[in-house]
Amino acid sequence: LGSELARSLAALGMFTQAAGMFSEMRLWDEYIQTLVQLGKRSEAERVVRERLDAAPTPEMWCYLGDFTEESRHYSTAWELSAGSCARAKLALGAAAMRRQAWEEARSELRCALGVKAHLAEAWYCCAACALKLGGKEEEALADLRRVVAIDPEHYQAWATLGGLFGQLRQPREALCAFREACRLRGEKHELWKSSAALAADLSMYSEAIFRGRRALETGGAPDPVLAAVLADAVVKDTRAADMTGARRLLPQLRTLLGLYTAAQPGAAQHWQTALYVERKCGGPAEAAPLLLGHLAALRASTEWTKDAAALDAVSEAAAQLVEARLDSGCEPGELKRLGATVDELVHAAAERLAATAGSEGLRMVQARLRRHLEDLD
């Protein structure tokens, strides 16, 4: 009854009272742990040494190893226990991992698991050591399967399984593992990004869009590779894994690409992908704002006033924008504002790249727009 009361006091954070009771009842393990909780490591070490002088046990040698950080004490504990003190081997394995002695660490951890096979974290560390050694992927896979069998909530094991299955070219198994990891730690954008890429590779386009969006919503950056794969599938109406055409996902893809351009308005590749989709699947009304965003992104993200190739891209984007505006019959006021933008481009390009094809293209766009405005007047 007294021991249960002392443990209850410790659980409530009443360590001073609990320590006194543990000492009186000679419950040395609990007493030492409570002293550590109170920040009295020196006193705890003194108690450990006294107990070792009086009646050495594997547990006390492990405590001494904890306090002195000397591995030899754990080895002594293992020997004294006749190979039954899993804690000693776990500590030796952890020490070897800190030294990056992966083979030694794996061996020590396997010894601990021979005593207590239910230690999920030890299996996970074994898998990590196998992966660090290289060429032991199958062994790591077996270790990770043990982890999730013991602890199905171990998200790191699921995530590592997903990455390992991916390396082994088993995308379906990889996606299943990442689904579990996302379920357990939905705030990790890296997990959503990895699972989105796998879903896209497996032609699960609807799931890929959903997971790509979740990656963005949880703080991840837009994934231009994923966007390009999904755009190509929707444009070509590629048959998805569920045997439906990908074109039906056009509204969801538009939403995702809209989020991408909003998140990184200066990234021209997102605008290019969105434009590709609208030119193939949409119409002038959908493409018009994208053309303007694409031009602004090129101006913001490239050295178009110094680099001729970058200026060529700006010139082409400006020409497409003007062409679209003229074809749509937009208001004169909007055309005048567009003309002012083109004038700025021509002036900026003329400072260093006046004799380039890109600069000449801008001047041609400028002349065409001016003629149109004069005709309107």
Short mmCIF file of C-alpha atoms in Angstrom, two decimals:
data_model
loop_
_atom_site.label_atom_id
_atom_site.label_comp_id
_atom_site.label_asym_id
_atom_site.label_seq_id
_atom_site.Cartn_x
_atom_site.Cartn_y
_atom_site.Cartn_z
CA LEU A 1 0.00 0.00 0.00
CA GLY A 2 2.82 2.38 0.88
CA SER A 3 4.61 1.74 -2.42
CA GLU A 4 1.42 2.43 -4.38
CA LEU A 5 0.92 5.67 -2.45
CA ALA A 6 4.49 6.75 -3.18
CA ARG A 7 4.06 5.99 -6.87
CA SER A 8 0.80 7.96 -6.91
CA LEU A 9 2.56 10.94 -5.35
CA ALA A 10 5.31 10.74 -7.98
CA ALA A 11 2.71 10.55 -10.73
CA LEU A 12 1.15 13.73 -9.34
CA GLY A 13 4.52 15.50 -9.41
CA MET A 14 4.99 15.40 -5.63
CA PHE A 15 8.54 14.11 -5.99
CA THR A 16 9.95 15.26 -2.65
CA GLN A 17 7.33 13.36 -0.64
CA ALA A 18 7.59 10.36 -2.95
CA ALA A 19 11.41 10.27 -2.67
CA GLY A 20 11.23 10.11 1.12
CA MET A 21 8.80 7.20 1.00
CA PHE A 22 10.81 5.31 -1.62
CA SER A 23 13.96 5.70 0.48
CA GLU A 24 12.25 4.43 3.62
CA MET A 25 10.89 1.41 1.76
CA ARG A 26 14.26 0.77 0.10
CA LEU A 27 12.70 0.91 -3.35
CA TRP A 28 15.97 1.96 -4.92
CA ASP A 29 14.96 2.13 -8.58
CA GLU A 30 12.04 4.45 -7.86
CA TYR A 31 14.14 6.45 -5.38
CA ILE A 32 16.89 7.08 -7.94
CA GLN A 33 14.41 8.02 -10.65
CA THR A 34 12.67 10.45 -8.31
CA LEU A 35 15.98 12.09 -7.36
CA VAL A 36 16.67 12.60 -11.07
CA GLN A 37 13.23 14.20 -11.45
CA LEU A 38 14.15 16.57 -8.62
CA GLY A 39 17.37 17.52 -10.42
CA LYS A 40 19.55 15.84 -7.78
CA ARG A 41 21.74 13.81 -10.13
CA SER A 42 24.79 13.92 -7.86
CA GLU A 43 22.82 12.52 -4.94
CA ALA A 44 21.28 9.90 -7.22
CA GLU A 45 24.74 8.84 -8.41
CA ARG A 46 25.91 8.59 -4.79
CA VAL A 47 22.99 6.28 -4.01
CA VAL A 48 23.81 4.16 -7.05
CA ARG A 49 27.45 3.75 -6.01
CA GLU A 50 26.39 2.85 -2.47
CA ARG A 51 24.05 0.18 -3.80
CA LEU A 52 26.79 -1.20 -6.05
CA ASP A 53 29.10 -1.50 -3.05
CA ALA A 54 26.39 -3.20 -1.04
CA ALA A 55 24.65 -5.41 -3.61
CA PRO A 56 25.55 -4.85 -7.28
CA THR A 57 22.75 -5.46 -9.78
CA PRO A 58 22.51 -5.01 -13.56
CA GLU A 59 20.02 -2.17 -13.04
CA MET A 60 22.44 -0.24 -10.81
CA TRP A 61 25.28 -0.65 -13.31
CA CYS A 62 22.96 0.75 -15.98
CA TYR A 63 22.18 3.73 -13.78
CA LEU A 64 25.89 4.33 -13.30
CA GLY A 65 26.33 4.21 -17.06
CA ASP A 66 23.55 6.81 -17.41
CA PHE A 67 25.25 9.17 -14.95
CA THR A 68 28.84 8.75 -16.15
CA GLU A 69 28.10 8.13 -19.86
CA GLU A 70 30.67 5.33 -19.81
CA SER A 71 29.72 2.34 -21.96
CA ARG A 72 31.77 -0.11 -19.91
CA HIS A 73 29.20 0.04 -17.13
CA TYR A 74 26.50 -1.20 -19.51
CA SER A 75 28.79 -4.05 -20.57
CA THR A 76 29.22 -4.95 -16.90
CA ALA A 77 25.44 -4.92 -16.46
CA TRP A 78 25.01 -7.26 -19.44
CA GLU A 79 27.59 -9.69 -18.13
CA LEU A 80 26.19 -9.64 -14.60
CA SER A 81 22.68 -10.31 -15.95
CA ALA A 82 23.93 -13.34 -17.90
CA GLY A 83 22.48 -11.83 -21.07
CA SER A 84 19.07 -10.86 -19.73
CA CYS A 85 19.37 -7.07 -19.26
CA ALA A 86 17.89 -5.63 -22.45
CA ARG A 87 18.37 -2.08 -21.17
CA ALA A 88 22.15 -2.52 -21.15
CA LYS A 89 22.26 -3.56 -24.80
CA LEU A 90 19.84 -0.79 -25.78
CA ALA A 91 22.18 1.73 -24.20
CA LEU A 92 25.20 0.21 -25.95
CA GLY A 93 23.30 0.29 -29.24
CA ALA A 94 22.39 3.95 -28.75
CA ALA A 95 26.01 4.80 -27.97
CA ALA A 96 27.18 3.03 -31.13
CA MET A 97 24.59 4.93 -33.18
CA ARG A 98 25.90 8.23 -31.82
CA ARG A 99 29.36 7.17 -33.05
CA GLN A 100 27.78 6.18 -36.38
CA ALA A 101 29.05 2.63 -35.88
CA TRP A 102 26.01 1.21 -37.63
CA GLU A 103 27.03 -2.46 -37.77
CA GLU A 104 27.94 -2.50 -34.08
CA ALA A 105 24.75 -0.65 -33.16
CA ARG A 106 22.60 -3.11 -35.09
CA SER A 107 24.30 -6.04 -33.37
CA GLU A 108 23.78 -4.55 -29.90
CA LEU A 109 20.14 -3.78 -30.60
CA ARG A 110 19.50 -7.29 -31.91
CA CYS A 111 20.86 -8.66 -28.63
CA ALA A 112 18.40 -6.48 -26.72
CA LEU A 113 15.56 -7.66 -28.95
CA GLY A 114 16.53 -11.24 -28.27
CA VAL A 115 15.53 -10.53 -24.67
CA LYS A 116 12.56 -8.24 -25.28
CA ALA A 117 11.19 -8.65 -28.79
CA HIS A 118 8.31 -6.22 -28.25
CA LEU A 119 10.45 -3.04 -28.25
CA ALA A 120 9.16 -1.24 -31.35
CA GLU A 121 11.68 1.60 -31.15
CA ALA A 122 14.58 -0.86 -31.04
CA TRP A 123 13.31 -2.53 -34.22
CA TYR A 124 13.03 0.91 -35.82
CA CYS A 125 16.61 1.75 -34.87
CA CYS A 126 17.73 -1.61 -36.30
CA ALA A 127 16.07 -0.67 -39.58
CA ALA A 128 17.73 2.75 -39.53
CA CYS A 129 21.14 1.11 -39.03
CA ALA A 130 20.50 -1.30 -41.90
CA LEU A 131 19.62 1.58 -44.21
CA LYS A 132 22.73 3.49 -43.14
CA LEU A 133 24.90 0.47 -43.95
CA GLY A 134 23.47 0.18 -47.45
CA GLY A 135 22.64 -3.00 -49.31
CA LYS A 136 20.45 -4.24 -46.47
CA GLU A 137 17.09 -2.97 -47.73
CA GLU A 138 15.34 -6.31 -47.31
CA GLU A 139 16.53 -6.56 -43.71
CA ALA A 140 15.37 -3.01 -43.03
CA LEU A 141 12.02 -3.86 -44.59
CA ALA A 142 11.61 -6.84 -42.27
CA ASP A 143 12.53 -4.72 -39.24
CA LEU A 144 10.07 -1.98 -40.17
CA ARG A 145 7.29 -4.51 -40.63
CA ARG A 146 7.99 -5.68 -37.09
CA VAL A 147 7.69 -2.09 -35.87
CA VAL A 148 4.24 -1.48 -37.34
CA ALA A 149 3.06 -4.93 -36.24
CA ILE A 150 3.98 -4.05 -32.64
CA ASP A 151 3.02 -0.38 -32.81
CA PRO A 152 0.63 0.48 -35.67
CA GLU A 153 0.73 4.14 -34.58
CA HIS A 154 4.47 4.54 -35.30
CA TYR A 155 4.22 7.12 -38.08
CA GLN A 156 7.98 7.29 -38.67
CA ALA A 157 8.06 3.58 -39.41
CA TRP A 158 5.18 3.94 -41.89
CA ALA A 159 6.92 6.90 -43.55
CA THR A 160 10.22 5.04 -43.77
CA LEU A 161 8.40 2.00 -45.15
CA GLY A 162 6.88 4.23 -47.80
CA GLY A 163 10.26 5.60 -48.83
CA LEU A 164 11.82 2.14 -48.82
CA PHE A 165 9.03 0.58 -50.88
CA GLY A 166 9.51 3.43 -53.32
CA GLN A 167 13.22 2.65 -53.63
CA LEU A 168 12.36 -0.99 -54.22
CA ARG A 169 9.97 0.04 -57.02
CA GLN A 170 6.85 -1.11 -55.20
CA PRO A 171 4.70 2.03 -55.57
CA ARG A 172 1.40 0.51 -54.42
CA GLU A 173 2.92 -0.69 -51.16
CA ALA A 174 4.68 2.67 -50.80
CA LEU A 175 1.42 4.58 -51.20
CA CYS A 176 -0.34 2.37 -48.65
CA ALA A 177 2.43 3.07 -46.14
CA PHE A 178 2.32 6.82 -46.75
CA ARG A 179 -1.45 6.81 -46.37
CA GLU A 180 -0.99 5.42 -42.86
CA ALA A 181 1.71 7.98 -42.09
CA CYS A 182 -0.56 10.81 -43.28
CA ARG A 183 -3.40 9.47 -41.17
CA LEU A 184 -1.21 9.49 -38.09
CA ARG A 185 0.58 12.79 -38.68
CA GLY A 186 -1.61 14.84 -40.96
CA GLU A 187 0.33 18.04 -40.27
CA LYS A 188 3.47 16.75 -42.04
CA HIS A 189 3.43 18.24 -45.55
CA GLU A 190 6.33 16.02 -46.63
CA LEU A 191 4.13 12.95 -46.19
CA TRP A 192 1.32 14.43 -48.27
CA LYS A 193 3.79 15.45 -51.00
CA SER A 194 5.33 11.98 -51.23
CA SER A 195 1.95 10.26 -51.30
CA ALA A 196 0.66 12.69 -53.95
CA ALA A 197 3.57 11.87 -56.25
CA LEU A 198 2.99 8.14 -55.79
CA ALA A 199 -0.74 8.46 -56.45
CA ALA A 200 -0.03 10.35 -59.67
CA ASP A 201 2.46 7.69 -60.78
CA LEU A 202 -0.21 5.05 -60.17
CA SER A 203 -2.75 7.03 -62.27
CA MET A 204 -4.81 7.75 -59.14
CA TYR A 205 -5.26 11.33 -60.27
CA SER A 206 -8.12 12.33 -58.01
CA GLU A 207 -6.21 11.17 -54.94
CA ALA A 208 -3.07 12.87 -56.22
CA ILE A 209 -4.89 16.21 -56.50
CA PHE A 210 -6.33 15.81 -53.01
CA ARG A 211 -2.95 14.96 -51.50
CA GLY A 212 -1.21 17.73 -53.42
CA ARG A 213 -3.69 20.19 -52.00
CA ARG A 214 -3.23 18.84 -48.46
CA ALA A 215 0.55 19.22 -48.85
CA LEU A 216 0.03 22.88 -49.67
CA GLU A 217 -2.49 23.43 -46.87
CA THR A 218 -0.09 21.97 -44.30
CA GLY A 219 2.71 24.37 -45.19
CA GLY A 220 4.43 22.68 -48.11
CA ALA A 221 5.59 24.42 -51.27
CA PRO A 222 3.83 23.88 -54.61
CA ASP A 223 5.13 20.85 -56.50
CA PRO A 224 5.71 21.77 -60.16
CA VAL A 225 6.47 18.17 -61.15
CA LEU A 226 3.17 16.94 -59.72
CA ALA A 227 1.34 19.81 -61.42
CA ALA A 228 2.91 18.95 -64.79
CA VAL A 229 2.00 15.25 -64.49
CA LEU A 230 -1.61 16.03 -63.54
CA ALA A 231 -1.95 18.67 -66.25
CA ASP A 232 -0.72 16.25 -68.90
CA ALA A 233 -3.15 13.58 -67.70
CA VAL A 234 -6.14 15.94 -67.75
CA VAL A 235 -5.26 17.45 -71.14
CA LYS A 236 -4.80 14.03 -72.74
CA ASP A 237 -7.80 12.61 -70.85
CA THR A 238 -5.58 9.75 -69.69
CA ARG A 239 -7.43 6.75 -68.32
CA ALA A 240 -7.12 6.71 -64.54
CA ALA A 241 -6.70 3.66 -62.32
CA ASP A 242 -10.47 3.53 -61.81
CA MET A 243 -10.91 3.37 -65.61
CA THR A 244 -12.39 6.88 -65.88
CA GLY A 245 -10.95 9.66 -67.99
CA ALA A 246 -8.81 12.26 -66.21
CA ARG A 247 -10.54 15.16 -68.04
CA ARG A 248 -13.38 14.98 -65.50
CA LEU A 249 -10.92 16.28 -62.90
CA LEU A 250 -10.45 19.61 -64.70
CA PRO A 251 -12.28 21.67 -62.01
CA GLN A 252 -10.20 20.16 -59.20
CA LEU A 253 -6.99 20.66 -61.15
CA ARG A 254 -7.89 24.29 -61.81
CA THR A 255 -8.37 24.79 -58.09
CA LEU A 256 -5.00 23.21 -57.31
CA LEU A 257 -3.18 25.27 -59.94
CA GLY A 258 -4.90 28.38 -58.66
CA LEU A 259 -3.57 27.63 -55.18
CA TYR A 260 -0.11 27.09 -56.63
CA THR A 261 -0.04 30.43 -58.46
CA ALA A 262 -1.41 32.19 -55.37
CA ALA A 263 1.23 30.59 -53.15
CA GLN A 264 4.12 31.41 -55.51
CA PRO A 265 2.97 34.18 -57.86
CA GLY A 266 6.55 34.79 -58.98
CA ALA A 267 7.08 31.20 -60.19
CA ALA A 268 6.54 31.27 -63.95
CA GLN A 269 6.34 27.48 -64.25
CA HIS A 270 3.03 27.37 -62.33
CA TRP A 271 1.50 29.92 -64.69
CA GLN A 272 2.85 28.00 -67.69
CA THR A 273 1.24 24.79 -66.50
CA ALA A 274 -2.08 26.52 -65.89
CA LEU A 275 -1.91 28.14 -69.34
CA TYR A 276 -1.19 24.78 -70.96
CA VAL A 277 -4.33 23.36 -69.36
CA GLU A 278 -6.57 26.26 -70.35
CA ARG A 279 -5.32 26.42 -73.93
CA LYS A 280 -6.19 22.75 -74.36
CA CYS A 281 -9.29 22.48 -72.19
CA GLY A 282 -10.59 25.99 -71.60
CA GLY A 283 -11.05 29.15 -73.59
CA PRO A 284 -9.84 32.75 -73.90
CA ALA A 285 -11.71 33.87 -70.80
CA GLU A 286 -9.93 31.32 -68.62
CA ALA A 287 -6.52 31.96 -70.20
CA ALA A 288 -6.61 35.78 -70.05
CA PRO A 289 -5.76 36.28 -66.33
CA LEU A 290 -3.14 33.55 -66.55
CA LEU A 291 -1.34 35.36 -69.36
CA LEU A 292 -1.09 38.47 -67.23
CA GLY A 293 0.16 36.47 -64.24
CA HIS A 294 2.69 34.65 -66.40
CA LEU A 295 4.13 37.93 -67.69
CA ALA A 296 4.33 39.37 -64.19
CA ALA A 297 6.07 36.22 -62.94
CA LEU A 298 8.67 36.35 -65.70
CA ARG A 299 9.36 40.00 -64.93
CA ALA A 300 9.73 39.26 -61.23
CA SER A 301 11.73 36.04 -61.34
CA THR A 302 14.17 36.40 -64.25
CA GLU A 303 16.95 38.81 -65.22
CA TRP A 304 15.16 39.70 -68.42
CA THR A 305 16.79 43.15 -68.62
CA LYS A 306 20.24 41.51 -68.74
CA ASP A 307 19.73 38.06 -70.25
CA ALA A 308 18.65 37.77 -73.88
CA ALA A 309 17.00 34.36 -73.46
CA ALA A 310 14.95 35.60 -70.52
CA LEU A 311 13.97 38.67 -72.53
CA ASP A 312 12.78 36.40 -75.36
CA ALA A 313 10.42 34.70 -72.90
CA VAL A 314 9.11 38.06 -71.66
CA SER A 315 8.63 39.27 -75.22
CA GLU A 316 6.69 36.13 -76.18
CA ALA A 317 4.50 36.37 -73.06
CA ALA A 318 3.77 40.05 -73.80
CA ALA A 319 2.87 39.23 -77.41
CA GLN A 320 0.49 36.46 -76.32
CA LEU A 321 -1.15 38.74 -73.79
CA VAL A 322 -1.68 41.55 -76.29
CA GLU A 323 -2.97 39.11 -78.90
CA ALA A 324 -5.49 37.67 -76.41
CA ARG A 325 -6.65 41.13 -75.33
CA LEU A 326 -7.13 42.32 -78.90
CA ASP A 327 -8.99 39.15 -79.86
CA SER A 328 -11.32 39.48 -76.88
CA GLY A 329 -12.25 43.06 -77.77
CA CYS A 330 -11.51 44.44 -74.31
CA GLU A 331 -12.21 48.04 -73.28
CA PRO A 332 -9.95 50.86 -74.54
CA GLY A 333 -9.01 51.75 -70.97
CA GLU A 334 -7.65 48.27 -70.37
CA LEU A 335 -5.73 48.38 -73.64
CA LYS A 336 -4.16 51.69 -72.63
CA ARG A 337 -3.02 50.23 -69.34
CA LEU A 338 -1.59 47.27 -71.22
CA GLY A 339 0.13 49.71 -73.59
CA ALA A 340 1.77 51.43 -70.64
CA THR A 341 3.07 48.06 -69.44
CA VAL A 342 4.52 47.30 -72.86
CA ASP A 343 6.13 50.75 -72.99
CA GLU A 344 7.84 49.99 -69.67
CA LEU A 345 9.12 46.70 -71.04
CA VAL A 346 10.50 48.29 -74.20
CA HIS A 347 12.23 51.04 -72.23
CA ALA A 348 13.80 48.62 -69.72
CA ALA A 349 14.99 46.22 -72.42
CA ALA A 350 16.53 49.00 -74.51
CA GLU A 351 19.08 49.88 -71.83
CA ARG A 352 21.23 46.76 -72.38
CA LEU A 353 19.51 44.50 -74.92
CA ALA A 354 18.23 46.92 -77.55
CA ALA A 355 19.71 44.93 -80.46
CA THR A 356 18.29 41.55 -79.45
CA ALA A 357 15.40 39.63 -80.96
CA GLY A 358 13.46 39.92 -77.72
CA SER A 359 13.72 43.70 -77.72
CA GLU A 360 12.67 43.83 -81.37
CA GLY A 361 9.68 41.62 -80.57
CA LEU A 362 8.59 44.01 -77.82
CA ARG A 363 8.83 46.96 -80.18
CA MET A 364 6.63 45.12 -82.68
CA VAL A 365 4.05 44.44 -79.97
CA GLN A 366 4.22 48.09 -78.94
CA ALA A 367 3.68 49.29 -82.51
CA ARG A 368 0.74 46.94 -83.06
CA LEU A 369 -0.96 48.04 -79.86
CA ARG A 370 -0.46 51.72 -80.69
CA ARG A 371 -1.96 51.27 -84.16
CA HIS A 372 -4.99 49.57 -82.66
CA LEU A 373 -5.49 52.36 -80.13
CA GLU A 374 -5.13 54.98 -82.88
CA ASP A 375 -7.78 53.16 -84.95
CA LEU A 376 -10.09 53.22 -81.95
CA ASP A 377 -9.56 56.97 -81.53
#
